[in-house]
C-alpha positions in Angstrom: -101.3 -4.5 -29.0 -103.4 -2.4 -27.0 -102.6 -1.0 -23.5 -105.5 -1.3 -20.3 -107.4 1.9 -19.6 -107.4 0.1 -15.9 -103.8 -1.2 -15.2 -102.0 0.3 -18.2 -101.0 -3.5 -19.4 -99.6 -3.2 -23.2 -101.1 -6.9 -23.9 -104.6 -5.9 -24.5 -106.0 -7.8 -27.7 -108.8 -6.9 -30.0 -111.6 -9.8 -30.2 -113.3 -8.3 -33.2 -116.0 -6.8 -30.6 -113.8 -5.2 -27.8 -110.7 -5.3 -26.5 -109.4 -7.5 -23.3 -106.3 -7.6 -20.9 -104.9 -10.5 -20.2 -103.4 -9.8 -16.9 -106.4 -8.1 -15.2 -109.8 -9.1 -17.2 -111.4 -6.0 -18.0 -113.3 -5.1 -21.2 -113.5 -1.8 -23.1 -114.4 -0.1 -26.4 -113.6 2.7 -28.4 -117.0 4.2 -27.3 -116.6 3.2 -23.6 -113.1 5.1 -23.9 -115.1 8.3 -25.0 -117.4 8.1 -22.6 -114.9 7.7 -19.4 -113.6 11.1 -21.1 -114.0 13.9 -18.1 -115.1 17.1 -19.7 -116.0 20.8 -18.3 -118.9 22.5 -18.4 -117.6 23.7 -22.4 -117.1 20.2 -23.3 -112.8 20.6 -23.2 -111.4 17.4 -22.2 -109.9 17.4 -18.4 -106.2 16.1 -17.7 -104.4 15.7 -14.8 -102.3 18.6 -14.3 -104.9 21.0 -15.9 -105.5 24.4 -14.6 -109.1 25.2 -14.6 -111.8 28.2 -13.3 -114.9 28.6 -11.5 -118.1 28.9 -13.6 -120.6 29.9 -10.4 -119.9 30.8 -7.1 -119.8 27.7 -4.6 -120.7 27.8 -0.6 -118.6 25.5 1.2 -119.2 25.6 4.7 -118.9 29.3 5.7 -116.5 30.0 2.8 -117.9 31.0 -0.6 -115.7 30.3 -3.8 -116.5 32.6 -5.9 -116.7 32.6 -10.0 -113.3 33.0 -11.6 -111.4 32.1 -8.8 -108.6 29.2 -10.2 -107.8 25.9 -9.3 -104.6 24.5 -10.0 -103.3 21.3 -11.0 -106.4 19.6 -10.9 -106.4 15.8 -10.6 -109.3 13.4 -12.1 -110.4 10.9 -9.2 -113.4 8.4 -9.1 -116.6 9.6 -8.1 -116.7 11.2 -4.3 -120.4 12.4 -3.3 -120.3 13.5 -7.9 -117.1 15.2 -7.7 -114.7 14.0 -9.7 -112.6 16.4 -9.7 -109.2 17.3 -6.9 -107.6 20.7 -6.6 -105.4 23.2 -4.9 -106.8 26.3 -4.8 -105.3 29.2 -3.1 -106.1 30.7 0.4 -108.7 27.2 0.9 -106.3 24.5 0.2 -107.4 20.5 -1.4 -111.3 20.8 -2.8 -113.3 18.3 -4.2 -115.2 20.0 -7.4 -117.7 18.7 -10.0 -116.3 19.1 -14.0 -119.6 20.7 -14.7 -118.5 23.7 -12.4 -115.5 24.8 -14.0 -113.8 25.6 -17.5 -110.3 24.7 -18.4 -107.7 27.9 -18.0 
């Protein structure tokens, strides 16, 4: 058995090609898996929960983020505007950021 990327079913079969779930109809492979993979800019894989840092300085709105400056328990969302990345970080609050901007802590 195999469980859903997508809705965490434990029914998923193998077809010889890929692998289906029964109870909500989506398709994946091995390869598809690595690809969904979020990565920083060092190529670390991203969890939720991670700590990460600021690789460049960032201007948002009239505040700057500057490089080295942590984010903290980071969670992996679906694409908003290429971020696809959510964090706390201190003294700005909830930010969007790209994986590409920061390296796991």
């Amino acid at each position: 058995m195999f469980t859903c990327p997508k809705c965490q079913c434990e029914y998923g079969y193998d077809d010889g090609m890929a692998y289906h779930c029964p109870e909500c109809g989506h398709m994946w492979t091995d390869l598809s898996l690595e690809e969904a993979k979020v990565r920083d800019s060092v190529g670390n894989e991203l969890q939720d929960g991670d700590d990460v840092v600021l690789i460049m300085d960032l201007k948002m709105g009239s505040t700057t983020l500057k490089r080295g400056m942590k984010a903290k328990q980071i969670r992996l969302i679906e694409e908003v505007d290429g971020h696809d990345l959510e964090a706390r970080m201190d003294g700005v609050g909830r930010v969007y950021l790209k994986s590409e901007v920061v390296k796991k802590a």
